Every structure is written in structure tokens, then in C-alpha cells.
Coordinates of C-alpha atoms in Angstrom, one line a residue:
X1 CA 74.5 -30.4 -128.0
X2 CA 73.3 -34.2 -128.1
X3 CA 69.9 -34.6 -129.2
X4 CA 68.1 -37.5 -127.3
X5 CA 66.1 -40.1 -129.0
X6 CA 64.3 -42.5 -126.8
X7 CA 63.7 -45.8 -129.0
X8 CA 63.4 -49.5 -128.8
X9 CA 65.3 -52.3 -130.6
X10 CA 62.0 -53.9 -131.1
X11 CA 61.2 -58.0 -130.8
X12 CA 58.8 -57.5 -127.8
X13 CA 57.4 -60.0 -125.7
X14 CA 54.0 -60.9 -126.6
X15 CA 51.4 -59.9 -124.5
X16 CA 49.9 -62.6 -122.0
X17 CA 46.4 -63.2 -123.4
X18 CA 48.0 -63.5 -126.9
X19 CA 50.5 -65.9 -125.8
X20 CA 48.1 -68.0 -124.2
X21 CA 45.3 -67.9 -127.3
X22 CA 48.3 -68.6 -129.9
X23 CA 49.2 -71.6 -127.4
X24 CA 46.2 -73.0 -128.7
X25 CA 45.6 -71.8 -132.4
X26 CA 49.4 -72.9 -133.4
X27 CA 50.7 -75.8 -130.8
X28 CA 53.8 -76.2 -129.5
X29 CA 55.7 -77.9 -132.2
X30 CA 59.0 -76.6 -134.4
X31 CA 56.1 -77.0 -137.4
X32 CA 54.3 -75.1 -135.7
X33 CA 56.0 -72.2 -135.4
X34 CA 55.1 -69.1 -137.9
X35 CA 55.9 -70.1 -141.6
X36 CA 53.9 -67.2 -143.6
X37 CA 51.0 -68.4 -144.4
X38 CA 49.0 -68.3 -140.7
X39 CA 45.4 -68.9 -140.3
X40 CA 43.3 -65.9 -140.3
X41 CA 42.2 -66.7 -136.4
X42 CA 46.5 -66.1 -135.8
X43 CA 47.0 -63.7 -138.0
X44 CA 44.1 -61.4 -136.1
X45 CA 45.8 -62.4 -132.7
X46 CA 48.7 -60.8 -134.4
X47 CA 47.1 -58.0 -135.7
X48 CA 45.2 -56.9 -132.3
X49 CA 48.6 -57.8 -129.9
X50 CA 50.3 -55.1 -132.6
X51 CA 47.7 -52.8 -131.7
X52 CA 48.4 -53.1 -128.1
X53 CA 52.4 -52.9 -128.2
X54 CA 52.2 -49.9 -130.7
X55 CA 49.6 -48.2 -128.4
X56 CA 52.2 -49.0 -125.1
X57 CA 54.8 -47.1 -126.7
X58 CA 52.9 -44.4 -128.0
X59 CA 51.8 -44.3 -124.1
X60 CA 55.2 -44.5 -123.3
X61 CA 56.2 -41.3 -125.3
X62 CA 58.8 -43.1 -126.9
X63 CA 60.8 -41.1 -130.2
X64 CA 60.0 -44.0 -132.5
X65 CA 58.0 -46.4 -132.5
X66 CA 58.4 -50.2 -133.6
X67 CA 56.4 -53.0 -135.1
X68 CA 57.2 -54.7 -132.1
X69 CA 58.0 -58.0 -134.2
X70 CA 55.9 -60.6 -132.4
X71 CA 55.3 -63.0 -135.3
X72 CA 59.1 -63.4 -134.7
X73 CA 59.5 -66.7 -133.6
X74 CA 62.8 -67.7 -134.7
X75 CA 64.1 -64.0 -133.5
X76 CA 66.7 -62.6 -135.8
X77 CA 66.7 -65.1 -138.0
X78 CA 62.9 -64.9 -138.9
X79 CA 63.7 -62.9 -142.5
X80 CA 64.6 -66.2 -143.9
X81 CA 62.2 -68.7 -141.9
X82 CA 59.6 -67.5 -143.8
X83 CA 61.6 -67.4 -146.9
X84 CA 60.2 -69.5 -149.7
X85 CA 63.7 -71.1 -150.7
X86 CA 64.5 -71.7 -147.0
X87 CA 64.4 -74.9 -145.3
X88 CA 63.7 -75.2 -141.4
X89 CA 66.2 -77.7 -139.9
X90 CA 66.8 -78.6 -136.3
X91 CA 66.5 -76.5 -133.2
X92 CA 69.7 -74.3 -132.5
X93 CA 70.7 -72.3 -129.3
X94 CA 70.0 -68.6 -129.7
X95 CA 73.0 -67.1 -129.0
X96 CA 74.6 -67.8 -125.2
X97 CA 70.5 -68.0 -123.5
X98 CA 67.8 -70.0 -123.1
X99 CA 65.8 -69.6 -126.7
X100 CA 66.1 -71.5 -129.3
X101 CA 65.0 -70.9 -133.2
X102 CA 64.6 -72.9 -136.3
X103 CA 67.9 -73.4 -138.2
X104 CA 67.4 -71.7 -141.9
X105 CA 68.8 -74.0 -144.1
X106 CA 69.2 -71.4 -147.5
X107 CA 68.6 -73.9 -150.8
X108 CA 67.8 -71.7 -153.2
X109 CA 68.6 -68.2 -154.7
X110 CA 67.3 -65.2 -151.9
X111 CA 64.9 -63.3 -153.7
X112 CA 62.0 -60.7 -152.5
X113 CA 59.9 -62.0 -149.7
X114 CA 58.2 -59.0 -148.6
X115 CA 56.6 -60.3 -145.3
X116 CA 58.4 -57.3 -142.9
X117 CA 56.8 -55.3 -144.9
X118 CA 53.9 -56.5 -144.5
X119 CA 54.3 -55.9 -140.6
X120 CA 55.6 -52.3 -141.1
X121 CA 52.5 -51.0 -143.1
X122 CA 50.6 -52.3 -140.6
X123 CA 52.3 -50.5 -137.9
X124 CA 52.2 -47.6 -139.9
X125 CA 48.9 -46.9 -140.0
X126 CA 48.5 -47.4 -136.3
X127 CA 51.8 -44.8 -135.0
X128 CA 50.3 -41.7 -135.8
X129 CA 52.3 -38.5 -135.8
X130 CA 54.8 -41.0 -134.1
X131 CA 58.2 -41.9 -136.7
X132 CA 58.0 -45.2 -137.4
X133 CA 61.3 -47.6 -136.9
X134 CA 61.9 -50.3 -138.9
X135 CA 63.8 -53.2 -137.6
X136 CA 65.9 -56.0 -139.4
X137 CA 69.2 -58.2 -138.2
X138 CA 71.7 -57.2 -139.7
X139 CA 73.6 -58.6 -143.0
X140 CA 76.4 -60.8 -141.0
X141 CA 74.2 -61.4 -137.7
X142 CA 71.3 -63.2 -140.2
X143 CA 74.2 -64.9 -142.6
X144 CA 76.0 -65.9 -139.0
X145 CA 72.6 -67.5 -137.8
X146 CA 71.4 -69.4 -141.0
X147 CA 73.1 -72.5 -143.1
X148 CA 74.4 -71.5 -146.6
X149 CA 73.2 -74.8 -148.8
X150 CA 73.1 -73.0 -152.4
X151 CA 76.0 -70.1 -152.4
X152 CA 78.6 -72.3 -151.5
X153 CA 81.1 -69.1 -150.6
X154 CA 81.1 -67.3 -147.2
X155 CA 81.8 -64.1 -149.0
X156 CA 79.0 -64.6 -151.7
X157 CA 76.7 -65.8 -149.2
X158 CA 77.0 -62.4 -147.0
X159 CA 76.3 -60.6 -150.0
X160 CA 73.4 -62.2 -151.0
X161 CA 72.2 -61.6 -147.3
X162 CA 73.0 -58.0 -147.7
X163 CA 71.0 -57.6 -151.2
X164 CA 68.5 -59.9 -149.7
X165 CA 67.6 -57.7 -146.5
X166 CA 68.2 -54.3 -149.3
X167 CA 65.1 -55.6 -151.5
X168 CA 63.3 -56.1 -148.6
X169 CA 63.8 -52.5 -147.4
X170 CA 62.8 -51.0 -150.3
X171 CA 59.9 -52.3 -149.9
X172 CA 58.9 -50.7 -146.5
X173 CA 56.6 -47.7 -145.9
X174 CA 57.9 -44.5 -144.9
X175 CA 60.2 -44.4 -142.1
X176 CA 62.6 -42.4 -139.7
X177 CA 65.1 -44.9 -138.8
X178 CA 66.4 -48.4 -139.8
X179 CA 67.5 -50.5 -137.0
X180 CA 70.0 -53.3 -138.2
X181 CA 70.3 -55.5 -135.3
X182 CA 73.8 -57.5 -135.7
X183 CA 74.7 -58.9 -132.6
X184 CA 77.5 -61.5 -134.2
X185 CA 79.6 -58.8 -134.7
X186 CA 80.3 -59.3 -131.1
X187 CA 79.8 -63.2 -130.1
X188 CA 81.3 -64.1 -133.7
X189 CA 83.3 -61.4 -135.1
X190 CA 84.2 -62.5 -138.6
X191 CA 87.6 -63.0 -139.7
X192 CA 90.1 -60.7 -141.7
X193 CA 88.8 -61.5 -144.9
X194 CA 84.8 -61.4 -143.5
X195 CA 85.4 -58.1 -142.0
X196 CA 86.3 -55.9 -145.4
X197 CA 82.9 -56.9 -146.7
X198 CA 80.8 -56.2 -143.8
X199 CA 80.4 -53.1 -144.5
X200 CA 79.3 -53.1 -147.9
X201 CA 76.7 -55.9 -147.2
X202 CA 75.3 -53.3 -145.0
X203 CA 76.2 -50.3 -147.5
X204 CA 73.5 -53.0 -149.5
X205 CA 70.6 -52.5 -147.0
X206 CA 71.5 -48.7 -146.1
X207 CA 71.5 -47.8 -149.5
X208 CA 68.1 -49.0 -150.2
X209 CA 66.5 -46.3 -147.9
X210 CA 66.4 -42.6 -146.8
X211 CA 66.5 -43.2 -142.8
X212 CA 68.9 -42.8 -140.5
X213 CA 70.7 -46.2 -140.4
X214 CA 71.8 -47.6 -136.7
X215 CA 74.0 -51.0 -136.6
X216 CA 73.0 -51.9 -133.6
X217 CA 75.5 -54.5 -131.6
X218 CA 75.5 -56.1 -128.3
X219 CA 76.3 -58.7 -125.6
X220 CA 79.6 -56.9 -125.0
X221 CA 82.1 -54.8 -127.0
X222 CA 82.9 -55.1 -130.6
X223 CA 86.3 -56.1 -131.0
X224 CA 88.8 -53.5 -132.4
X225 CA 89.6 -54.9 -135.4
X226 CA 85.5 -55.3 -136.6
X227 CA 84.8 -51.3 -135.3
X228 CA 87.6 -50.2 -137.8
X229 CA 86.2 -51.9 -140.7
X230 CA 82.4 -51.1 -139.5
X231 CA 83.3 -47.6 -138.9
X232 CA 83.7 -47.6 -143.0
X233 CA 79.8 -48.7 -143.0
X234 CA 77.8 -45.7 -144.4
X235 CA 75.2 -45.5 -142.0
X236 CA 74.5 -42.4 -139.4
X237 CA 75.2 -44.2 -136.4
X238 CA 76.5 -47.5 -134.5
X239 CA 74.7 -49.3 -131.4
X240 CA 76.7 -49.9 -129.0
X241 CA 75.9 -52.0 -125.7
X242 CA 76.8 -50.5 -122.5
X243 CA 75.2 -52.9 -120.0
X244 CA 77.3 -55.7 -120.5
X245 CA 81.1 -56.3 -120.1
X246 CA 83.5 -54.7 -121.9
X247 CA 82.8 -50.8 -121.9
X248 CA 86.8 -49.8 -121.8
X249 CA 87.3 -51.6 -124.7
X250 CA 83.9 -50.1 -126.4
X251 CA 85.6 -46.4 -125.0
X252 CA 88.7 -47.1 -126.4
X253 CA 87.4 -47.8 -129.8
X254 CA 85.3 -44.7 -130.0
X255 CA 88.6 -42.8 -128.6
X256 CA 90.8 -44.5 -131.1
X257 CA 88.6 -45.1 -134.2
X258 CA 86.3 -42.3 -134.1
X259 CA 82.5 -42.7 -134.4
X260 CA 79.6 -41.6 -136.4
X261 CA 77.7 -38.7 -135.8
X262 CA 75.4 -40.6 -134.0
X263 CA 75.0 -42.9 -131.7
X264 CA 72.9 -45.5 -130.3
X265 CA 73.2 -46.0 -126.9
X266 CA 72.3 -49.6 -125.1
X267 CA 71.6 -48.2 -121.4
X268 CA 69.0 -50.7 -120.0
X269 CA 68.7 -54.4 -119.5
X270 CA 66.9 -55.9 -122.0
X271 CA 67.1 -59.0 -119.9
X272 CA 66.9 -58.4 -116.6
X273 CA 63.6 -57.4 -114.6
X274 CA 65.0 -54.4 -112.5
X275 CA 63.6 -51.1 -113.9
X276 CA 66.6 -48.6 -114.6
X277 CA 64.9 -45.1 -113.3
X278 CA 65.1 -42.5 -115.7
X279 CA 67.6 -40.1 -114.0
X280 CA 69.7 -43.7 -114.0
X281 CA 68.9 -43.7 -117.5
X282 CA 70.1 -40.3 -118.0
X283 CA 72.9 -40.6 -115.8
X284 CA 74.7 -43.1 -117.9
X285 CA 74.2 -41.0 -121.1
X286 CA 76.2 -38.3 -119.7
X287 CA 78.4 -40.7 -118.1
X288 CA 78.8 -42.2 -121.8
X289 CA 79.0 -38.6 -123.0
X290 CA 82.2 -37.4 -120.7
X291 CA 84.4 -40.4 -121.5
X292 CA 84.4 -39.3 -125.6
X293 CA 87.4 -37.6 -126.3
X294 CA 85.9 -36.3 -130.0
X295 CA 83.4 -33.8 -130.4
X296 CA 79.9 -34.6 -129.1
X297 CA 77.3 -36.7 -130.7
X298 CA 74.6 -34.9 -133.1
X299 CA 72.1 -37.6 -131.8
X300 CA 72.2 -40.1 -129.2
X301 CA 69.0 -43.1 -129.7
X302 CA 68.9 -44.0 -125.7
X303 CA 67.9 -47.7 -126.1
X304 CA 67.9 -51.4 -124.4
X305 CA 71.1 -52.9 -124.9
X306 CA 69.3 -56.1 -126.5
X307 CA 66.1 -56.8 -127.8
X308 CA 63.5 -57.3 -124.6
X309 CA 61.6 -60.2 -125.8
X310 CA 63.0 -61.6 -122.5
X311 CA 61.2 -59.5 -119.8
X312 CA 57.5 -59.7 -118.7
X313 CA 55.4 -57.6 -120.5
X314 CA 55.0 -55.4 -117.3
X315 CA 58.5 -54.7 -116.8
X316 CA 59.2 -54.3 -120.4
X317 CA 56.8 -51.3 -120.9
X318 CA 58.1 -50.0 -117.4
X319 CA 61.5 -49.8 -118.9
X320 CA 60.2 -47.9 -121.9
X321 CA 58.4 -45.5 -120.5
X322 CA 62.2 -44.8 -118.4
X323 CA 63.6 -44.5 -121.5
X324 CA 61.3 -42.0 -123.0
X325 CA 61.4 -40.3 -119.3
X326 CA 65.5 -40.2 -119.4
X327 CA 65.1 -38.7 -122.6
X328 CA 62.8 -36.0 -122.0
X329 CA 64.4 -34.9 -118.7
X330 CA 66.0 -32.1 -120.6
X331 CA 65.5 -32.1 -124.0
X332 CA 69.2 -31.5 -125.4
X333 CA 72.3 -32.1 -123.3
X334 CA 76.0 -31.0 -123.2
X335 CA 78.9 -33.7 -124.3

């Protein structure tokens, strides 16, 4: 029996009336973008549009509840903008879309930061009874996104990454689950050499907390030869994106690798504006469910494929309450 979890991979969109007062608190220049040290007339937009996101999922009856990430300007790669030996450099293309982030340009030695956690005591105190869900890009999705001007070594700079993001974890309040959102695993997928030391860059952040740890990929299927190696990640389960292309191939990996225990399953559009219903939503779990040859999953986090940053807020908390609908339709089901 599979254990439903409805969640989100956090980075929300930012509610109207915040976008439009931060419009005119922070501009619309790269310099202008979030750096760390905010006024204290942006940091309480912040703190009051948290309120609201954390109070739609809880509303929602979502599983877990996010932080929601709206400081996150630069997206996945905001860890290191606000890094104090990072550099912002030009504008670069966020992934194959539309949004664009600051480049991080890594100069010096990545020590503690601290500023997620920040966020997730914040968010903390405002879920409740609710788990909380920390969110962070993965090791090789935030080395893949940022410029490495002090390690000098693809390898060394990936591990760095991964201790970076593990000191940063530590760090965090009490929570259920740690999502690791690593996209490149899909759009890039590191070479031979790379792929061995994926998983122990996120061994690096898994090991630095008692959650259940999700790798969370999407934009398609993880190619065959990055599932075998991350299937020798430590971590409870592996996201994996089934709204995009490429679901035999994702199949086959799970029928020919194996999987985890668990499972995080991308089942909605995080991009597009139609609203999945929930018995949709449910439909595709089982669907998802009958094509695994193994044994059935222990738990199965019923998710967006990608983050939904990209929706209007109105669709994006229709889509979640879906979610926590599809989940709660029955409360277990049958592989």
C-alpha cells in the first residue's frame, strides 16, 4: 500500500499586491534584485506575502508545507546570489524559458551563509501542526547554474557545492522532508566522470539532516546512465517528472534500475494554466503505479512536475488544492 503525500516543490509566484509594492520598493534593475541585506519596508512585504502563501496551503490541505521561496529572485541559483564570496555577473537564460537570473560568479571559498534558514524559521512558526518542507537545488543543478572562479576543478567545485548546501541544512529548523531540486540532471546530465560524484555531493546535504530526502528532477527523463549512479544517492526517494516527454524512458529506468522506497511524483503542470482535477491527479498515480514492475512504493509525494513560479497566483493555488484533493481521495492505494 502507497502512502500519498500531497506537497509542493516550492518557488511560488508572488502574490499580486506584493509584486506590484516590491515593483516600487526595489526597481527593476539586475542591482536591484535581492542581495541579503533588504530594507526593512521589503523585507516586511516578504514577511506578510509568506504569511499569505503558507496560509494558501494550509487552506489547501496540502501534506507539507513550503516556505514558498519568494525572495528567490535568481530561482535555483539564489543559495549563492546572496553569498558573501559570490559575484553577480550578467543575465543568463533560466534553463529552456523565459526567466532569466543573475549569473553567480563563485570567488571565494563557500562558507556558511545561513539566509534559507532564515526563511525556514520563519515559516516554521506560521505551519502549525503542518510538517514543514525545506527546499534547496540540488548539489549539481546549483554547481551547473553558477561560474566556478576560485576551485578551479569541476569535481572540487561540486563538492564544495555539496558541503556548501550540507552547512546550510544543518542549520534549518525542524523538518519532515528535504526537497533538493536538481533539474540539470536532466537538461545537462554530467559526464562519466561527474556522474560517480553526484551522489556523494548529495550524500553531503542528506547527511546533514533527519528528513526524508527527495531529488527531485524534471523537464523530461533522467538519462539512464545519471539514474544508475543517482540510484546510489542515500536519500528516501527520487522526483521524477511525468508531464513532460520522456515517461518510457523514466519507466524503463525504474523497471531496469530499481527505485527507492519512495517516490516523488511530478503529475501537474507547473507551467501551464489548465487545472489537473483531482481524480486526473489520482488517475495518473495509479497509472504511474501499474507500469512498476518492483514492489509498490512505501510513499508516493504527488507533486508539480516543476517549480510553479510560472502560473498566476490563482491557478497556482487551484492546482494545489488538486493535489491535496487527489491525495485524499482515498487515503492509501494499491500498486
Amino acid at each position: 500500500m502507497t502512502e500519498l503525500v500531497a506537497t509542493s516543490p516550492g518557488l511560488f509566484p508572488l502574490p499580486d499586491w506584493a509584486k506590484s509594492d516590491l515593483s516600487d520598493l526595489k526597481g527593476h534593475q539586475k542591482d536591484d534584485l535581492i542581495s541579503g541585506d533588504e530594507s526593512d519596508a521589503i523585507v516586511g512585504v516578504y514577511e506578510e506575502a509568506r504569511e499569505e502563501v503558507v496560509s494558501d496551503q494550509l487552506d489547501a490541505g496540502l501534506d507539507r508545507v513550503v516556505e514558498g521561496q519568494l525572495r528567490w529572485d535568481d530561482m535555483l541559483a539564489h543559495p549563492l546570489t546572496v553569498h558573501d564570496n559570490v559575484e553577480t555577473g550578467g543575465i543568463v537564460r533560466y534553463y529552456d524559458n523565459n526567466n532569466f537570473y543573475r549569473d553567480p560568479r563563485v570567488v571565494g571559498e563557500l562558507d556558511f551563509s545561513g539566509d534559507v534558514a532564515a526563511e525556514l524559521e520563519a515559516a516554521a512558526d506560521l505551519a502549525g501542526e503542518t510538517p514543514l518542507q525545506a527546499v534547496l537545488p540540488g548539489p549539481y543543478s546549483l554547481a551547473e547554474l553558477a561560474s566556478d572562479e576560485h576551485y578551479g576543478d569541476d569535481a572540487e567545485f561540486l563538492s564544495a557545492v555539496g558541503d556548501f548546501l550540507a552547512g546550510e541544512v544543518e542549520a534549518f529548523p525542524e523538518h519532515e522532508t528535504l526537497f533538493l531540486l536538481d533539474p540539470s540532471l536532466v537538461t545537462d546530465a554530467p559526464d562519466e566522470d561527474l556522474a560517480e560524484l553526484v551522489p556523494e555531493a548529495i550524500d553531503a546535504v542528506a547527511g546533514a539532516t533527519d528528513a526524508d530526502v527527495v531529488v527531485h528532477t524534471y523537464w523530461g527523463a533522467i538519462d539512464e546512465k545519471t539514474y544508475a549512479h543517482l540510484m546510489d544517492a542515500d536519500v528516501e526517494a527520487i522526483g521524477l517528472d511525468f508531464v513532460a516527454g520522456g515517461r518510457e524512458e523514466t519507466l524503463y529506468n525504474l523497471n531496469e534500475y530499481g527505485a527507492k522506497d519512495d517516490v516523488a511524483l511530478g503529475l501537474a503542470d507547473g507551467q501551464n494554466t489548465l487545472v489537473e482535477d483531482p481524480e486526473t491527479v489520482r488517475e495518473r498515480v495509479d497509472w504511474v503505479n501499474g507500469q512498476i514492475q518492483a514492489s509498490e512504493f512505501d510513499t508516493a509525494y504527488v507533486t508539480t512536475n516543476t517549480e510553479p513560479f510560472y502560473l498566476p497566483v490563482n491557478k497556482h493555488k487551484e492546482k494545489l488544492a488538486a493535489l491535496a484533493a487527489a491525495a485524499d481521495l482515498e487515503s492509501e492505494v494499491e500498486a
